[in-house]
Coordinates of N, CA and C in Angstrom, one line a residue:
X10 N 9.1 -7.7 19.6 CA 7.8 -7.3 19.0 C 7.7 -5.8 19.0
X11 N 7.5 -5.2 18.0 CA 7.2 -4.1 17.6 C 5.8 -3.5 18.4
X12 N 6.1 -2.7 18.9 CA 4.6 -2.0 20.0 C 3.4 -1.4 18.5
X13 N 2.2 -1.7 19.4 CA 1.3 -1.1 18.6 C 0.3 -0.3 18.9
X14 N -0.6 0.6 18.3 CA -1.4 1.4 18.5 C -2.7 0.7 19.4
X15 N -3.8 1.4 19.7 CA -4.8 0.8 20.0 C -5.7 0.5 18.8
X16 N -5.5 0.6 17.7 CA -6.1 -0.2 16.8 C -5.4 -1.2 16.2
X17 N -4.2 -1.9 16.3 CA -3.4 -3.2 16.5 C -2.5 -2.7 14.9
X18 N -2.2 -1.3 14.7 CA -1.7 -1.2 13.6 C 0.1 -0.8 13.9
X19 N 1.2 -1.7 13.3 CA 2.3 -1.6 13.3 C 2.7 -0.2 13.8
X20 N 3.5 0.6 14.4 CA 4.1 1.7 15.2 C 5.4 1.9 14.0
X21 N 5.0 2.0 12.5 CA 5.9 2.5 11.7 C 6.1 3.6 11.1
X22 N 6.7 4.9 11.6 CA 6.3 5.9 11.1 C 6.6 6.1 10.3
X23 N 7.4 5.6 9.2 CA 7.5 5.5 7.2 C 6.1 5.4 6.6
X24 N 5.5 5.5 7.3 CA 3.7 4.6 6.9 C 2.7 6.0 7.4
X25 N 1.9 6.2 6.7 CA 0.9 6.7 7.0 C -0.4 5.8 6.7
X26 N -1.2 4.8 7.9 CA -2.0 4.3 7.3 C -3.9 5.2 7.0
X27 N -4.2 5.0 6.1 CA -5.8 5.7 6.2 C -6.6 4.3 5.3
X28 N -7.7 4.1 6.3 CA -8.7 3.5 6.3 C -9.4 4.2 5.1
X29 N -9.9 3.9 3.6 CA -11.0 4.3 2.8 C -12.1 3.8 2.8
X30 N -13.4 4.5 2.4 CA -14.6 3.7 2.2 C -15.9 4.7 1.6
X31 N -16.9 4.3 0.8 CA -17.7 4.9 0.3 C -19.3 4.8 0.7
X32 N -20.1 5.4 0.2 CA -21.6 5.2 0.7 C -22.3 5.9 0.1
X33 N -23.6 5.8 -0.6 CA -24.9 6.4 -1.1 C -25.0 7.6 0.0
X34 N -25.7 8.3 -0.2 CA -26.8 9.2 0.5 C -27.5 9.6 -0.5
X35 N -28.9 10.1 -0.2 CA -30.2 10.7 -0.9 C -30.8 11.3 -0.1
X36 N -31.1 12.6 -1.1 CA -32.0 13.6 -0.3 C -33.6 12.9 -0.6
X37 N -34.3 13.3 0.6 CA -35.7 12.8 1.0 C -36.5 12.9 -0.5
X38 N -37.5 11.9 -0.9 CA -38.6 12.7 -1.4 C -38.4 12.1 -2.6
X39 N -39.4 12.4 -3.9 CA -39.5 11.3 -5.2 C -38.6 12.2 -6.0
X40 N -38.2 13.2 -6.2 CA -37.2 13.6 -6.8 C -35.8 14.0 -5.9
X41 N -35.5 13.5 -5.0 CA -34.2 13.8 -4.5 C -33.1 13.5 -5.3
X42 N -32.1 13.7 -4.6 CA -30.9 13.5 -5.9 C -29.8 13.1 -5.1
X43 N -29.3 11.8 -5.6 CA -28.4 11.0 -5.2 C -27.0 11.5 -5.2
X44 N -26.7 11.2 -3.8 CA -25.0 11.5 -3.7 C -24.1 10.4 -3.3
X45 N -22.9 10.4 -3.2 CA -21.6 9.4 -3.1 C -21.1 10.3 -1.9
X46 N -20.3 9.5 -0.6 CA -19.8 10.1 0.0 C -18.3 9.3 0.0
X47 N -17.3 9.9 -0.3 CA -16.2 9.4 -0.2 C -15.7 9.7 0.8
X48 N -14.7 8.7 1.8 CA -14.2 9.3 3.1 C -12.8 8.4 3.2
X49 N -12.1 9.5 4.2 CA -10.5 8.8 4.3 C -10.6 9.1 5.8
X50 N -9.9 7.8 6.8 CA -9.6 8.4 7.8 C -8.5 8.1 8.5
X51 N -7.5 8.6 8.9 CA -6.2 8.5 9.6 C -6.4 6.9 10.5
X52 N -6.1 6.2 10.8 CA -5.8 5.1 10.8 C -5.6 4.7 12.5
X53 N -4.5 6.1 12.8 CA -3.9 5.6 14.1 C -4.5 6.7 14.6
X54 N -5.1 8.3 14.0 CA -5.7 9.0 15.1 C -7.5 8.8 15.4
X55 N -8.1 8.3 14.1 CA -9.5 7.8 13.7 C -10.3 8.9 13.2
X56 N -9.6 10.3 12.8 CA -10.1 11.7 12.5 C -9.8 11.3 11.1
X57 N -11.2 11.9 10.3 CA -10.9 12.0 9.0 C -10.1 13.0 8.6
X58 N -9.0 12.4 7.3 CA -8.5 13.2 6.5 C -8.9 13.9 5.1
X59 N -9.8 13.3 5.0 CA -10.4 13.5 3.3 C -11.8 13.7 3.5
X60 N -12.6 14.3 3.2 CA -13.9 14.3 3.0 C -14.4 14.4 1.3
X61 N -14.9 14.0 0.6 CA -15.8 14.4 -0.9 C -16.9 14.1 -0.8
X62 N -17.8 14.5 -1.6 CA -19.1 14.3 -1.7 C -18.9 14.5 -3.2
X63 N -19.5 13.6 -4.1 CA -19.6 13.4 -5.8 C -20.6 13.0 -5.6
X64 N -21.4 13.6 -7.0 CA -22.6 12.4 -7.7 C -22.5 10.9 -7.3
X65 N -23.8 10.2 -7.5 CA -23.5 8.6 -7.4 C -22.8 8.0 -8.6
X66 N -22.8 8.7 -9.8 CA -21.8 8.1 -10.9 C -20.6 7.9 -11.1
X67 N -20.0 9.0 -9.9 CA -18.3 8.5 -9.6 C -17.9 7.7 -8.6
X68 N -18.0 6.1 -9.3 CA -17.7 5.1 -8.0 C -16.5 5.4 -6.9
X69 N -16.5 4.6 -6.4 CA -15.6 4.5 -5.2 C -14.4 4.1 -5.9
X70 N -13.7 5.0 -5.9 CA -12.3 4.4 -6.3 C -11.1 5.5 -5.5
X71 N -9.6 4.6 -5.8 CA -9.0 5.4 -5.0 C -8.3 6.8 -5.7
X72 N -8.5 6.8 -7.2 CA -8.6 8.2 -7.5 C -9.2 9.1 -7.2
X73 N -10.0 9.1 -6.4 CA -10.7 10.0 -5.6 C -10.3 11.0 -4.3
X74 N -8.9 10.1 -3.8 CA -8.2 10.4 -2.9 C -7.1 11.2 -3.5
X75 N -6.4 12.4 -2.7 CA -5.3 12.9 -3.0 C -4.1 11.6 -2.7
X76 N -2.9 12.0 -2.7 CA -2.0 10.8 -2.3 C -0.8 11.4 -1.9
X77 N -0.3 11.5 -0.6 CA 0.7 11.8 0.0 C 2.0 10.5 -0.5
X78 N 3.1 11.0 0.2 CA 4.0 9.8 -0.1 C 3.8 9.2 1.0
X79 N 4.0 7.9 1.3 CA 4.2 6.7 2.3 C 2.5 6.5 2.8
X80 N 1.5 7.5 2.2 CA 0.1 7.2 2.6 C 0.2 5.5 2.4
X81 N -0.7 4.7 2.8 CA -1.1 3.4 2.8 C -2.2 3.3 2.9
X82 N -3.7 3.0 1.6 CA -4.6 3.1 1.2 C -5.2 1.9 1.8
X83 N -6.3 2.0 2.9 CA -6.6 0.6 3.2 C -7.9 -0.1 2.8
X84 N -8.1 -0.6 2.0 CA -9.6 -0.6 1.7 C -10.6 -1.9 1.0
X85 N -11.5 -2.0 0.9 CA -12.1 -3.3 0.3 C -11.9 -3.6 -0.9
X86 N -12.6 -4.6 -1.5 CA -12.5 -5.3 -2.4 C -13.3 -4.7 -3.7
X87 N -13.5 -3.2 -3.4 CA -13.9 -2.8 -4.8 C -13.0 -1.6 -5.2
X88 N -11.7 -1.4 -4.5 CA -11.1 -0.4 -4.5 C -9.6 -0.7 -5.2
X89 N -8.8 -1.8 -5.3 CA -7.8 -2.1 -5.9 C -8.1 -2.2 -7.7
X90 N -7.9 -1.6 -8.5 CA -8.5 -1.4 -9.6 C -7.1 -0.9 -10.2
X91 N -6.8 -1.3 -11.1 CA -5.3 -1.2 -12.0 C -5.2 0.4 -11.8
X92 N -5.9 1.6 -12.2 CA -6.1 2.7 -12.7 C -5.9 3.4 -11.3
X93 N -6.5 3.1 -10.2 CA -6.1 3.5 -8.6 C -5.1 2.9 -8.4
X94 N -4.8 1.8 -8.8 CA -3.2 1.2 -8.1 C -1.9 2.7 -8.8
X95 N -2.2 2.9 -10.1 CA -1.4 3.3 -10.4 C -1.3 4.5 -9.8
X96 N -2.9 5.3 -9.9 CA -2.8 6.9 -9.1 C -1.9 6.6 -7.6
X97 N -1.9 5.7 -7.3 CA -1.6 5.6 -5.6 C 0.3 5.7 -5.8
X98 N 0.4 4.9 -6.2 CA 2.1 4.4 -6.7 C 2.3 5.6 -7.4
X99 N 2.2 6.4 -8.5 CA 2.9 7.2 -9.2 C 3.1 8.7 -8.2
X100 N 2.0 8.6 -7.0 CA 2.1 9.6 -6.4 C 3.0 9.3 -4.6
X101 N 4.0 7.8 -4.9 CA 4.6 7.8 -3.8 C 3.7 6.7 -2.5
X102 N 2.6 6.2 -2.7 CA 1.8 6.1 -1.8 C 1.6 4.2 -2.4
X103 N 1.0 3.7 -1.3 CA 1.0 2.0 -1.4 C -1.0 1.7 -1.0
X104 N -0.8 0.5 -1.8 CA -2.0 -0.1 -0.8 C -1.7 -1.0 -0.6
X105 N -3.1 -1.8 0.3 CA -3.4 -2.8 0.8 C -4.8 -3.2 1.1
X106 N -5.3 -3.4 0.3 CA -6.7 -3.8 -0.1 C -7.5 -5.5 -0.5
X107 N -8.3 -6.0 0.3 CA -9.1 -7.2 0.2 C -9.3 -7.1 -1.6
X108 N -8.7 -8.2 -1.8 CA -8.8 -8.4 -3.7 C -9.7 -9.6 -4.1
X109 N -10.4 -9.1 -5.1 CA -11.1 -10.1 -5.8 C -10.4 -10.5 -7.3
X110 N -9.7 -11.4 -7.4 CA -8.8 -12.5 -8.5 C -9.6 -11.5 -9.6
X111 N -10.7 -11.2 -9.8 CA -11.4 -10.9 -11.3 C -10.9 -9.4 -11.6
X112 N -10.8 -8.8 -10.3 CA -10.7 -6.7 -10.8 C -9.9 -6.7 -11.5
X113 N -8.3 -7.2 -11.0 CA -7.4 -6.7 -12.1 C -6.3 -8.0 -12.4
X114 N -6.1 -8.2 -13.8 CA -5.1 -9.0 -13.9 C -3.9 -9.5 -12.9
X115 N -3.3 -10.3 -12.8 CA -1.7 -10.4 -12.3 C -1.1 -11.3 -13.0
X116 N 0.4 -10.7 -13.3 CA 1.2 -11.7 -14.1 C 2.6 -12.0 -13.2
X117 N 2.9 -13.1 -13.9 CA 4.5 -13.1 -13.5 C 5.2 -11.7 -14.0
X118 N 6.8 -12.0 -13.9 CA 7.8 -11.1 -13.7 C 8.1 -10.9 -15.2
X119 N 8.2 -12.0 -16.0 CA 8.3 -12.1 -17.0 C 7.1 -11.7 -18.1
X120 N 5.8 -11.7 -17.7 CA 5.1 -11.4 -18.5 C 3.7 -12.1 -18.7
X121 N 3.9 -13.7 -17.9 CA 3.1 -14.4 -18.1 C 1.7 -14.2 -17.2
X122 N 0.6 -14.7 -17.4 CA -0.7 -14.7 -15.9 C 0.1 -15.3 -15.1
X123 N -0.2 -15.0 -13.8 CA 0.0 -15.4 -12.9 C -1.3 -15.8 -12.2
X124 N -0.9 -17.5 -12.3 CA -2.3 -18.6 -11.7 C -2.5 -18.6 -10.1
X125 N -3.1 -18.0 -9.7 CA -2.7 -17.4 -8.1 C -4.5 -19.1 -7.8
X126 N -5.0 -19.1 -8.7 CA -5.6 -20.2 -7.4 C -4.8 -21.5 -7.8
X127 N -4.1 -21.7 -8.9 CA -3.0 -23.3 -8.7 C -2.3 -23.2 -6.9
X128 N -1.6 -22.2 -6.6 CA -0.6 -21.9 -5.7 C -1.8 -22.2 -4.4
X129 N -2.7 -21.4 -4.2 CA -3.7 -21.3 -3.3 C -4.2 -22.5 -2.9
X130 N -4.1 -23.8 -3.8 CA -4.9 -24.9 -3.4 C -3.6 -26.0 -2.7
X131 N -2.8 -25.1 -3.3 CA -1.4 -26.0 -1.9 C -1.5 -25.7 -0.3
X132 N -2.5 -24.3 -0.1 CA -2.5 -23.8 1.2 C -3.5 -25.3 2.2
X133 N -2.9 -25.1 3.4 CA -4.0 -25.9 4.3 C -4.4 -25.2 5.1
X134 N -5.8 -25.4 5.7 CA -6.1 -24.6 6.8 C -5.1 -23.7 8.0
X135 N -5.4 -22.4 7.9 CA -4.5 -21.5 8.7 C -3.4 -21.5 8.2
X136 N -3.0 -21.5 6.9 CA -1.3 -21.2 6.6 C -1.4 -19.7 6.0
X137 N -0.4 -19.5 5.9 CA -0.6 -17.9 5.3 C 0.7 -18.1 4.1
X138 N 0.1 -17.1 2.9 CA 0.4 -17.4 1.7 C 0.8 -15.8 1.3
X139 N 2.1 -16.5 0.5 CA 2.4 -14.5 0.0 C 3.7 -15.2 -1.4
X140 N 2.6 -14.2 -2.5 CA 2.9 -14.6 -3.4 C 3.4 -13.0 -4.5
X141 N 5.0 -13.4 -5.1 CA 5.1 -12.0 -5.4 C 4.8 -11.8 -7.0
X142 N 3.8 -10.8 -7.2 CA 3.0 -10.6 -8.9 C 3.5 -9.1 -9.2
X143 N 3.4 -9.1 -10.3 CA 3.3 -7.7 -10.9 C 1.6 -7.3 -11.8
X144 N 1.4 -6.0 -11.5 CA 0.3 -5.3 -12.3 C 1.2 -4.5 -13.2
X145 N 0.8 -5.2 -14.6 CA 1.2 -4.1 -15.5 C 0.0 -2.8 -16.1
X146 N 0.9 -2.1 -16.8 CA 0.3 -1.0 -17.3 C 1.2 -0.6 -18.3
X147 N 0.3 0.5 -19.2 CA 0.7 1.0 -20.6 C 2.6 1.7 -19.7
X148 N 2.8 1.9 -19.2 CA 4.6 3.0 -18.7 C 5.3 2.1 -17.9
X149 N 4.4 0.7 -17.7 CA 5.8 -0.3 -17.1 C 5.1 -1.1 -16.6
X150 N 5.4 -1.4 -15.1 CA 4.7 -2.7 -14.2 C 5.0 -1.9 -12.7
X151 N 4.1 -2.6 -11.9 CA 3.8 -2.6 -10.6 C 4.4 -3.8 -10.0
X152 N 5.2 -3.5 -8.7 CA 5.7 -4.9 -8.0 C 4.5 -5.0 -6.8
X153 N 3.8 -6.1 -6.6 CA 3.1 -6.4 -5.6 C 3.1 -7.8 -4.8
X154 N 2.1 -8.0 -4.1 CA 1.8 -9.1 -3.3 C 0.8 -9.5 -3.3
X155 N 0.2 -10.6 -3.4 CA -0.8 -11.3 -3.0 C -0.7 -12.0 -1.4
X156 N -1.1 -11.6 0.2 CA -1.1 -11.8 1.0 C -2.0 -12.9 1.3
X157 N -2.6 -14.1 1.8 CA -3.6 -14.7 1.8 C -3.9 -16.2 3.3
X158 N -4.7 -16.0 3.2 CA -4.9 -17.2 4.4 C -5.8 -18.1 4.3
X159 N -6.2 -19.5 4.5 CA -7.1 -20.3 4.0 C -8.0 -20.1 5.1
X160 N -9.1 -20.1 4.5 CA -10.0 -19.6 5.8 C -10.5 -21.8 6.4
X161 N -11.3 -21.3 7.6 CA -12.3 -22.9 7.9 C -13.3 -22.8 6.9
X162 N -13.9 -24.6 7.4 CA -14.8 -24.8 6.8 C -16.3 -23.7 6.7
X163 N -16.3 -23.5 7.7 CA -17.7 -22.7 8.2 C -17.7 -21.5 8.0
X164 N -16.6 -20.5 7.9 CA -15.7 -19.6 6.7 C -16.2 -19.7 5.8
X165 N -15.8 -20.1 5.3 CA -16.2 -20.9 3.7 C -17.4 -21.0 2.9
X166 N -17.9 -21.5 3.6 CA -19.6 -22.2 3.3 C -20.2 -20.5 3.6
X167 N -19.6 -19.7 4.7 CA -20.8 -18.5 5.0 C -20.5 -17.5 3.5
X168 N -19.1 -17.7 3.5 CA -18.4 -17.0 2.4 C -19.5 -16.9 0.8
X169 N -19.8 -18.4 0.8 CA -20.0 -18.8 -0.6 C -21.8 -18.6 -0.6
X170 N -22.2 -18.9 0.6 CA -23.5 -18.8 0.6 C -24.2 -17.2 0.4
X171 N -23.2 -16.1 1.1 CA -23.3 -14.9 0.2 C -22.9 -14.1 -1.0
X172 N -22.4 -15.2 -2.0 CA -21.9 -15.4 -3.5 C -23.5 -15.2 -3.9
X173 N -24.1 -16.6 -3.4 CA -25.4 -16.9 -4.2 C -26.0 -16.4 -3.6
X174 N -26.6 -15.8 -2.5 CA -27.3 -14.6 -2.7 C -27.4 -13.1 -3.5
X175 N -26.5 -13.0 -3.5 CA -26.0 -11.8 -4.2 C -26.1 -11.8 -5.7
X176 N -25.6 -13.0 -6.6 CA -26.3 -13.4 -7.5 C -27.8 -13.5 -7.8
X177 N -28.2 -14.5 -6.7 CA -29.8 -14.3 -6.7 C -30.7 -12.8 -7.0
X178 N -29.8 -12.0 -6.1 CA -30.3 -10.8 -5.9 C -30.6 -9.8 -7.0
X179 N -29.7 -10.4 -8.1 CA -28.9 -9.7 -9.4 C -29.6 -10.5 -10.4
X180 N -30.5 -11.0 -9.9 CA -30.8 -12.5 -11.0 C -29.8 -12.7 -11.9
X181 N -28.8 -12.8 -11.4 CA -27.9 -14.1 -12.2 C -27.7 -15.3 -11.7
X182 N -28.9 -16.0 -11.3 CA -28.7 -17.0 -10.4 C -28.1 -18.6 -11.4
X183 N -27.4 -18.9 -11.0 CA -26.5 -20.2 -12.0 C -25.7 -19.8 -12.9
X184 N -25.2 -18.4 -12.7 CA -23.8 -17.8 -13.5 C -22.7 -17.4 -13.0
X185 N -22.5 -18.1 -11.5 CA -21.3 -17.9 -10.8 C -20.5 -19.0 -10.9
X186 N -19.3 -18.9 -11.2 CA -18.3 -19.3 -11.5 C -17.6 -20.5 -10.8
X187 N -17.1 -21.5 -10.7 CA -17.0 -22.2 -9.9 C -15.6 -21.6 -9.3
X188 N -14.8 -21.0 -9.8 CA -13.6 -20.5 -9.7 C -14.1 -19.0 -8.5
X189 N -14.8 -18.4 -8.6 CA -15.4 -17.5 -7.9 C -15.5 -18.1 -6.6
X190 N -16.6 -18.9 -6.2 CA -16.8 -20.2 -5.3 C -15.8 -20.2 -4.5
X191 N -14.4 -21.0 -4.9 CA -13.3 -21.4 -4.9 C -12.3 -20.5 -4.1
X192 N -12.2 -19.2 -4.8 CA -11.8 -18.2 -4.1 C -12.5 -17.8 -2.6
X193 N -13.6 -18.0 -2.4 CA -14.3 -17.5 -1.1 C -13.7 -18.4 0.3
X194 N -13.0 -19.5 -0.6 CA -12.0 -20.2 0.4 C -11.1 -19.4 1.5
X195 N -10.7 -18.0 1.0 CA -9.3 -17.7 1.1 C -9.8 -16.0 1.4
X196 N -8.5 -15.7 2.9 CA -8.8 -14.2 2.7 C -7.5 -13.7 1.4
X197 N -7.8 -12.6 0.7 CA -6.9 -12.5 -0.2 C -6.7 -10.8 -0.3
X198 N -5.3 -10.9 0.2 CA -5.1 -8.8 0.5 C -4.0 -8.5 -0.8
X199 N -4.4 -7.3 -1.6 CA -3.4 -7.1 -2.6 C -2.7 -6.0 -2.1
X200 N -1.4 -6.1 -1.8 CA -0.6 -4.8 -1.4 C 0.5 -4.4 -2.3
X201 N 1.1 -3.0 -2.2 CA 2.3 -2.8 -3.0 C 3.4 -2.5 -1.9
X202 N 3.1 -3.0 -0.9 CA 4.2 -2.4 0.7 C 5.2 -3.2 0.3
X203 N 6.4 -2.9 0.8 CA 7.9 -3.6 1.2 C 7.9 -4.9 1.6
X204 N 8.4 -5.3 0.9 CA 8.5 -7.2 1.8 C 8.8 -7.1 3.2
X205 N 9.5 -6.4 3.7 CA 9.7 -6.0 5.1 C 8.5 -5.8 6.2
X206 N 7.3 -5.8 5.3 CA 6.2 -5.9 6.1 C 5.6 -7.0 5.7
X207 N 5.6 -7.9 6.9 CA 5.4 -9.3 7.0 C 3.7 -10.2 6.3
X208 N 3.5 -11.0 5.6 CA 2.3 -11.2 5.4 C 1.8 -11.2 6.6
X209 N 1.9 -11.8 7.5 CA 1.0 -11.8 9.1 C 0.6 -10.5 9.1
X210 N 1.6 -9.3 9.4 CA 1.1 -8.1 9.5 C 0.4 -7.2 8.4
X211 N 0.9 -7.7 7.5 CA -0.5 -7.0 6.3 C -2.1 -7.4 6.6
X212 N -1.7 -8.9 7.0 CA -3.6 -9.2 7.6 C -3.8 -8.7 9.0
X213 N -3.0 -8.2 9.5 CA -3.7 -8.0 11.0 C -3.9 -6.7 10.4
X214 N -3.4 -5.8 9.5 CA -3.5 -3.9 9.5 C -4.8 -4.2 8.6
X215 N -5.0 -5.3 7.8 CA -6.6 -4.8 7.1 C -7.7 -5.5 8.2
X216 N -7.4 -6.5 9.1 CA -8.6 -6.5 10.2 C -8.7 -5.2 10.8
X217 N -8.1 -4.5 10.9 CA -8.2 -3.8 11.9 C -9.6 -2.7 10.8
X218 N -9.4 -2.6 9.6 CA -10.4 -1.6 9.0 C -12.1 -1.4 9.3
X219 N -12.1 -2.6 10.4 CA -14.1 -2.3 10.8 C -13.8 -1.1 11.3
X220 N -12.8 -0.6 11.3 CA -13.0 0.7 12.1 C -13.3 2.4 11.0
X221 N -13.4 2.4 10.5 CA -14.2 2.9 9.1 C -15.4 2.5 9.0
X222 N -15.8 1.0 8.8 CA -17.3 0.4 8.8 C -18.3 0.8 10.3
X223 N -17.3 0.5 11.0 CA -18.2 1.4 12.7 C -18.8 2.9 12.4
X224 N -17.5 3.4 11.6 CA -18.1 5.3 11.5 C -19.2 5.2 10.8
X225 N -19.4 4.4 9.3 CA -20.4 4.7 8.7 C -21.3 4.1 9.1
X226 N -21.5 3.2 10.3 CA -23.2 2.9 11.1 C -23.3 3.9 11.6
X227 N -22.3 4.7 12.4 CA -22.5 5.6 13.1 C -23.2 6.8 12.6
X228 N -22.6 7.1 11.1 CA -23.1 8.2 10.7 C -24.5 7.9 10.3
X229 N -24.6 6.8 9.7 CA -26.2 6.6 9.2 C -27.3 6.3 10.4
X230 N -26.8 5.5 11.6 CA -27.6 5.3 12.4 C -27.9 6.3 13.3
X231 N -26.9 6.8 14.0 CA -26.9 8.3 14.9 C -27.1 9.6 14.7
X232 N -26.4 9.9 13.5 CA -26.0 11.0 13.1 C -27.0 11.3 11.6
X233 N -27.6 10.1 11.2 CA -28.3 10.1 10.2 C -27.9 11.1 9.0
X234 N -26.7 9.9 8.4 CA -26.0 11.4 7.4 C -26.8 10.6 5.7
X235 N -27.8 10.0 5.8 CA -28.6 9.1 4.9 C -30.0 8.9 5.5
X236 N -30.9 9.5 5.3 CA -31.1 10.6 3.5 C -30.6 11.7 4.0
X237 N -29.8 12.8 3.5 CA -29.7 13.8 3.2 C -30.7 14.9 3.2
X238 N -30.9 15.8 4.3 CA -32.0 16.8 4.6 C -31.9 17.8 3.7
X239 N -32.8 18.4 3.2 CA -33.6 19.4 2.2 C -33.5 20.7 3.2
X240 N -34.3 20.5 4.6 CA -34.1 21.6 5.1 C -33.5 21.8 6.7
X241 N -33.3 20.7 7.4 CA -32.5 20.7 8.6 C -31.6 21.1 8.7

């Protein structure tokens, strides 16, 4: 067994891993003005690498980030986006990101969709699934993975019951998909790393990412970097 860090992340130095993640801020008051904080942080030392601050109109994505070679972009499910996969890859660099079936297409090798929930409903509790897709684009294709594990029952049910809230929330309540549902079955990581990195270990390196989510309680609860002070 390969030794690991104290944040349980593989000891591969071909890899640069960084944790990504985004967040509102607003300055106090009935006209303040909304900001985006974009943040990158080293993985195995927990010091940020990246800092930006954008308007709120430039979502979170990973073109936002510069991109070293062998970087490894680790991030949620609103960050694997065709247009970042490619910024990341054309500049040498990989992800591994929590994927939602709807962001960006996947096809076979040949060209066709690739039906990733047919395959998924063969999984049984606790198996782990690794399925190989490509993302194409207008200058070629992307070789990737779909990494995945069936979650439990009780998984599942919490999974799906924050589907319909969230819809609720959106009033689209009775426009969720049964296929959406379906998916909440399943953790599902989209990566572009080397087969050489095992599905097991692609899901232990994106558990390990509450460690990003800790900073940003920290910063908002301690350090209060939300709302944004006018004159402190």
């Amino acid at each position: 067994m390969k030794p690991r860090n104290s944040q349980g992340l593989p000891e591969q130095e071909e890899y640069n891993f960084r944790y990504v993640d985004g967040s509102i801020v607003r300055e106090p008051g009935a006209t303040g003005s909304t900001w985006r904080l974009h943040y990158s942080m080293n993985a195995k030392t927990l010091a940020p690498d990246e800092i930006t601050i954008t308007d709120q109109k430039k979502g979170e994505l990973l073109k936002n980030y510069s991109v070293k070679p062998n970087d490894v972009f680790i991030g949620d499910r609103i960050y694997p986006r065709r247009n970042g996969i490619i910024h990341v890859h054309s500049n040498g660099g990989y992800i591994l990101c929590r994927f939602p079936p709807s962001l960006t297409p996947l096809h076979n090798d040949n060209g066709t969709p690739f039906k990733l929930l047919s395959k998924l409903r063969k999984l049984k509790l606790g198996d782990i699934g690794e399925y190989n897709v490509v993302i194409k684009h207008n200058e070629g294709q992307i070789n990737a993975r779909v990494c995945t594990m069936k979650k439990d029952h009780e998984s599942t049910l919490k999974a799906q019951k924050a589907i319909h809230r969230k819809a609720s929330k959106n009033s689209r309540k009775g426009s969720t998909r049964p296929e959406t549902l379906e998916y909440a079955g399943y953790i599902l990581i989209l990566t572009t790393l080397a087969e050489s990195v095992s599905p097991e270990k692609i899901l232990n390196i994106y558990r390990s990412r509450w460690q990003i989510e800790l900073l940003f309680k920290r910063l908002k609860s301690i350090i209060g970097a939300a709302p944004l002070y006018k004159k402190k």
